[in-house]
Amino acid sequence: MGLELYLNLLSQPSRAVYIFAKKNGIPFELRTVDIIKGQHRSKEFFQINSLQKVPVLKDGDFILTESSAILIYLSCKYQTADHWYPSDLQARARVHEYLGWHADCIRGTFGVPMWVQVLGPLIGVQVPEEKVERNRTAIDQALQWLENKFLGDRLFLAGQQVTLADLMALEELMQPVAVGYELFKGRPRLAAWRERVEAFLDAELCQEAHSLILSTLEQAAKKTLPTPPPEVYPTMLLRIARIP
């Protein structure tokens, strides 16, 4: 069996892995895991990833979780263009610098609007307004850091070429964009950065990867999203409870 990628394109890290593999012509078998239907909680998926999360890479008997680890593995194994994960020590350190900050300040923050507007209401839960306001403040602060600390006067987040950092950041920012947050309004440098990244990745590939997430709010309004099975409610409720 060749390379298998267990993904769901509602997931920001899954989209990053999907786009990277597609952009670099890496052959893989797509295994879609429907997280709304709770397939990630199944016994079968537990055997693949006991953390019960996507994305997951399966390369023969080798199984790898966590999107940044997967992207680095793919970059090294398939010897993709050096700009993605630079061989230069300091340039590579810049990528890791961003990825470390991303895990602390971006992940868990930019996904909250989707829980507020789509996933919470899907199971009949409204996120308290004070949490929504705190999240808006956290997003604004993170965008300032992203723009001033990491982008600065550069073309991309870790230098003058696209890296894994840009891909990870773009996909995370698409999550609130999909539910109507105007993240780039009044931020011309970040808006120009987004345009450069999407142009490099290819507009059609981005449209393909983003089509599901961009249709989610409309589907929620029309009540055409599937209702999660009861067994995933506790996990969803816990995630909502953990919103600061």
Short mmCIF file of C-alpha atoms in Angstrom, two decimals:
data_model
loop_
_atom_site.label_atom_id
_atom_site.label_comp_id
_atom_site.label_asym_id
_atom_site.label_seq_id
_atom_site.Cartn_x
_atom_site.Cartn_y
_atom_site.Cartn_z
CA MET A 1 0.00 0.00 0.00
CA GLY A 2 1.29 3.46 -0.93
CA LEU A 3 0.92 6.73 0.90
CA GLU A 4 -2.46 7.27 2.56
CA LEU A 5 -3.68 10.57 3.97
CA TYR A 6 -6.61 10.58 6.37
CA LEU A 7 -8.12 14.04 6.06
CA ASN A 8 -11.23 16.16 6.33
CA LEU A 9 -11.18 19.47 4.49
CA LEU A 10 -13.19 21.18 7.22
CA SER A 11 -9.99 20.81 9.24
CA GLN A 12 -7.39 23.55 8.81
CA PRO A 13 -4.37 21.23 9.23
CA SER A 14 -5.94 18.69 6.86
CA ARG A 15 -6.26 21.35 4.16
CA ALA A 16 -2.62 22.34 4.60
CA VAL A 17 -1.51 18.73 4.11
CA TYR A 18 -3.86 18.23 1.16
CA ILE A 19 -2.73 21.39 -0.64
CA PHE A 20 0.94 20.61 -0.04
CA ALA A 21 0.66 17.08 -1.42
CA LYS A 22 -1.35 18.22 -4.44
CA LYS A 23 0.87 21.22 -5.20
CA ASN A 24 3.99 19.06 -5.13
CA GLY A 25 2.56 16.19 -7.17
CA ILE A 26 2.90 13.70 -4.32
CA PRO A 27 0.84 10.58 -5.08
CA PHE A 28 -1.49 9.59 -2.27
CA GLU A 29 -4.71 7.79 -1.51
CA LEU A 30 -7.22 10.15 0.09
CA ARG A 31 -9.10 8.66 3.04
CA THR A 32 -11.82 11.14 3.95
CA VAL A 33 -12.82 11.05 7.61
CA ASP A 34 -16.24 12.66 8.15
CA ILE A 35 -15.76 14.38 11.49
CA ILE A 36 -19.30 15.77 11.68
CA LYS A 37 -20.63 12.23 11.40
CA GLY A 38 -18.15 11.14 14.06
CA GLN A 39 -16.04 8.82 11.91
CA HIS A 40 -12.93 9.98 13.78
CA ARG A 41 -14.43 8.41 16.92
CA SER A 42 -14.87 4.99 15.33
CA LYS A 43 -13.02 1.88 16.49
CA GLU A 44 -11.49 1.55 13.03
CA PHE A 45 -9.99 5.04 13.11
CA PHE A 46 -8.86 4.57 16.72
CA GLN A 47 -6.57 1.80 15.44
CA ILE A 48 -4.95 4.33 13.12
CA ASN A 49 -4.79 7.28 15.51
CA SER A 50 -5.70 6.84 19.16
CA LEU A 51 -5.84 10.64 19.45
CA GLN A 52 -8.87 10.45 17.13
CA LYS A 53 -7.89 13.51 15.12
CA VAL A 54 -7.04 14.35 11.53
CA PRO A 55 -4.76 14.64 9.64
CA VAL A 56 -2.99 11.30 9.73
CA LEU A 57 -0.32 10.01 7.36
CA LYS A 58 0.08 6.28 6.78
CA ASP A 59 3.11 5.26 4.74
CA GLY A 60 3.17 1.48 4.75
CA ASP A 61 3.49 0.52 8.41
CA PHE A 62 4.55 4.03 9.41
CA ILE A 63 1.84 6.23 10.91
CA LEU A 64 2.36 9.92 11.65
CA THR A 65 0.05 12.50 13.22
CA GLU A 66 0.27 16.28 13.64
CA SER A 67 0.20 18.43 10.52
CA SER A 68 3.58 20.14 10.90
CA ALA A 69 5.32 16.78 11.36
CA ILE A 70 3.46 15.39 8.33
CA LEU A 71 4.41 18.37 6.16
CA ILE A 72 8.08 18.12 7.14
CA TYR A 73 8.05 14.36 6.50
CA LEU A 74 6.52 14.82 3.04
CA SER A 75 8.92 17.64 2.20
CA CYS A 76 11.95 15.56 3.14
CA LYS A 77 10.82 12.22 1.72
CA TYR A 78 9.75 13.62 -1.64
CA GLN A 79 12.54 16.21 -1.80
CA THR A 80 10.22 19.09 -2.59
CA ALA A 81 11.58 22.50 -3.55
CA ASP A 82 13.95 23.84 -0.90
CA HIS A 83 11.91 26.95 -0.21
CA TRP A 84 9.18 24.93 1.54
CA TYR A 85 11.48 23.69 4.31
CA PRO A 86 14.83 25.37 3.72
CA SER A 87 18.10 23.49 4.08
CA ASP A 88 19.77 26.69 5.31
CA LEU A 89 19.86 26.43 9.10
CA GLN A 90 18.71 29.96 9.89
CA ALA A 91 15.99 29.96 7.24
CA ARG A 92 14.71 26.65 8.58
CA ALA A 93 14.81 28.02 12.11
CA ARG A 94 12.53 30.85 10.99
CA VAL A 95 9.98 28.29 9.80
CA HIS A 96 10.15 26.50 13.14
CA GLU A 97 9.89 29.81 14.97
CA TYR A 98 6.60 30.50 13.25
CA LEU A 99 5.27 26.96 13.66
CA GLY A 100 5.95 27.12 17.40
CA TRP A 101 4.11 30.42 17.72
CA HIS A 102 1.33 29.12 15.47
CA ALA A 103 0.66 26.22 17.83
CA ASP A 104 0.45 28.59 20.81
CA CYS A 105 -1.42 31.58 19.40
CA ILE A 106 -3.21 30.63 16.17
CA ARG A 107 -4.45 27.07 16.68
CA GLY A 108 -7.41 27.08 19.00
CA THR A 109 -8.05 30.79 18.45
CA PHE A 110 -9.01 31.11 14.80
CA GLY A 111 -11.22 28.02 14.84
CA VAL A 112 -13.57 29.44 17.49
CA PRO A 113 -15.83 31.41 15.08
CA MET A 114 -16.72 28.15 13.34
CA TRP A 115 -17.81 26.73 16.69
CA VAL A 116 -19.78 29.89 17.45
CA GLN A 117 -21.67 30.08 14.17
CA VAL A 118 -21.87 26.50 12.92
CA LEU A 119 -20.75 23.64 15.13
CA GLY A 120 -22.22 24.83 18.42
CA PRO A 121 -25.68 25.57 16.97
CA LEU A 122 -25.53 22.22 15.18
CA ILE A 123 -25.89 20.53 18.58
CA GLY A 124 -28.08 23.24 20.07
CA VAL A 125 -25.38 25.11 22.01
CA GLN A 126 -24.76 28.85 21.96
CA VAL A 127 -21.30 30.07 22.94
CA PRO A 128 -21.62 32.82 25.60
CA GLU A 129 -21.20 36.32 24.19
CA GLU A 130 -18.37 37.16 26.60
CA LYS A 131 -16.37 34.27 25.16
CA VAL A 132 -17.13 35.46 21.63
CA GLU A 133 -15.85 38.95 22.49
CA ARG A 134 -12.68 37.59 24.11
CA ASN A 135 -12.05 35.52 21.01
CA ARG A 136 -12.44 38.54 18.73
CA THR A 137 -9.88 40.38 20.85
CA ALA A 138 -7.49 37.40 20.73
CA ILE A 139 -7.85 37.17 16.94
CA ASP A 140 -7.12 40.89 16.52
CA GLN A 141 -4.03 40.62 18.73
CA ALA A 142 -2.77 37.55 16.88
CA LEU A 143 -3.25 39.28 13.52
CA GLN A 144 -1.19 42.23 14.74
CA TRP A 145 1.62 39.91 15.79
CA LEU A 146 1.36 37.99 12.54
CA GLU A 147 1.61 41.17 10.51
CA ASN A 148 4.25 43.00 12.52
CA LYS A 149 6.46 40.25 13.93
CA PHE A 150 6.38 37.55 11.25
CA LEU A 151 5.47 39.30 8.00
CA GLY A 152 7.03 42.68 8.61
CA ASP A 153 8.45 44.01 5.35
CA ARG A 154 9.00 40.53 3.89
CA LEU A 155 6.99 38.89 1.13
CA PHE A 156 6.22 35.83 3.23
CA LEU A 157 6.16 34.91 6.90
CA ALA A 158 9.61 33.35 7.13
CA GLY A 159 11.41 35.17 4.33
CA GLN A 160 11.13 36.07 0.67
CA GLN A 161 9.73 32.72 -0.48
CA VAL A 162 6.74 30.58 0.44
CA THR A 163 7.38 28.09 3.24
CA LEU A 164 5.36 25.63 5.27
CA ALA A 165 4.70 28.53 7.64
CA ASP A 166 2.65 30.40 5.05
CA LEU A 167 0.59 27.36 4.18
CA MET A 168 -0.22 26.59 7.80
CA ALA A 169 -1.12 30.22 8.50
CA LEU A 170 -3.31 30.65 5.43
CA GLU A 171 -5.41 27.61 6.22
CA GLU A 172 -5.96 28.69 9.80
CA LEU A 173 -7.05 32.16 8.73
CA MET A 174 -9.51 30.70 6.24
CA GLN A 175 -11.56 29.23 9.09
CA PRO A 176 -13.02 32.53 10.37
CA VAL A 177 -13.10 33.94 6.83
CA ALA A 178 -15.46 31.09 5.91
CA VAL A 179 -18.01 32.27 8.47
CA GLY A 180 -17.88 35.92 7.47
CA TYR A 181 -15.02 37.40 9.50
CA GLU A 182 -13.34 40.15 7.47
CA LEU A 183 -9.85 39.41 8.75
CA PHE A 184 -8.05 41.22 5.97
CA LYS A 185 -10.14 44.41 5.97
CA GLY A 186 -7.93 47.30 7.02
CA ARG A 187 -4.83 45.11 6.86
CA PRO A 188 -3.40 45.69 3.37
CA ARG A 189 -0.08 43.95 4.06
CA LEU A 190 -1.82 40.78 5.22
CA ALA A 191 -4.28 40.97 2.33
CA ALA A 192 -1.39 41.25 -0.14
CA TRP A 193 0.37 38.34 1.58
CA ARG A 194 -2.74 36.18 1.20
CA GLU A 195 -2.94 37.03 -2.50
CA ARG A 196 0.72 36.11 -3.00
CA VAL A 197 0.36 32.79 -1.20
CA GLU A 198 -2.82 31.81 -3.04
CA ALA A 199 -1.33 32.85 -6.38
CA PHE A 200 1.71 30.67 -5.72
CA LEU A 201 -0.38 27.70 -4.60
CA ASP A 202 -2.70 28.05 -7.63
CA ALA A 203 -6.17 29.55 -7.52
CA GLU A 204 -7.90 26.37 -8.69
CA LEU A 205 -6.20 24.24 -6.04
CA CYS A 206 -7.17 26.73 -3.33
CA GLN A 207 -10.75 26.80 -4.59
CA GLU A 208 -10.87 23.02 -4.53
CA ALA A 209 -9.48 22.80 -1.01
CA HIS A 210 -11.63 25.65 0.33
CA SER A 211 -14.95 24.82 -1.34
CA LEU A 212 -16.22 22.71 1.56
CA ILE A 213 -15.34 25.18 4.28
CA LEU A 214 -16.65 28.16 2.30
CA SER A 215 -20.04 26.47 1.85
CA THR A 216 -20.42 25.47 5.50
CA LEU A 217 -22.16 28.62 6.75
CA GLU A 218 -24.69 28.46 3.92
CA GLN A 219 -25.31 24.78 4.59
CA ALA A 220 -25.83 25.53 8.27
CA ALA A 221 -28.36 28.25 7.43
CA LYS A 222 -30.23 25.85 5.15
CA LYS A 223 -29.94 23.10 7.78
CA THR A 224 -28.38 20.72 5.27
CA LEU A 225 -25.39 19.77 7.42
CA PRO A 226 -25.64 16.28 8.91
CA THR A 227 -26.54 16.08 12.58
CA PRO A 228 -23.63 14.68 14.61
CA PRO A 229 -24.34 11.33 16.27
CA PRO A 230 -24.97 11.45 20.04
CA GLU A 231 -21.68 9.72 20.83
CA VAL A 232 -19.67 12.74 19.63
CA TYR A 233 -21.68 15.27 21.66
CA PRO A 234 -19.49 14.95 24.78
CA THR A 235 -16.35 15.72 22.77
CA MET A 236 -18.00 18.69 21.05
CA LEU A 237 -19.35 20.02 24.34
CA LEU A 238 -15.91 19.73 25.91
CA ARG A 239 -14.36 21.67 23.03
CA ILE A 240 -16.93 24.44 23.45
CA ALA A 241 -16.39 24.51 27.21
CA ARG A 242 -12.66 25.00 26.64
CA ILE A 243 -13.16 28.21 24.68
CA PRO A 244 -11.53 30.87 26.91
#
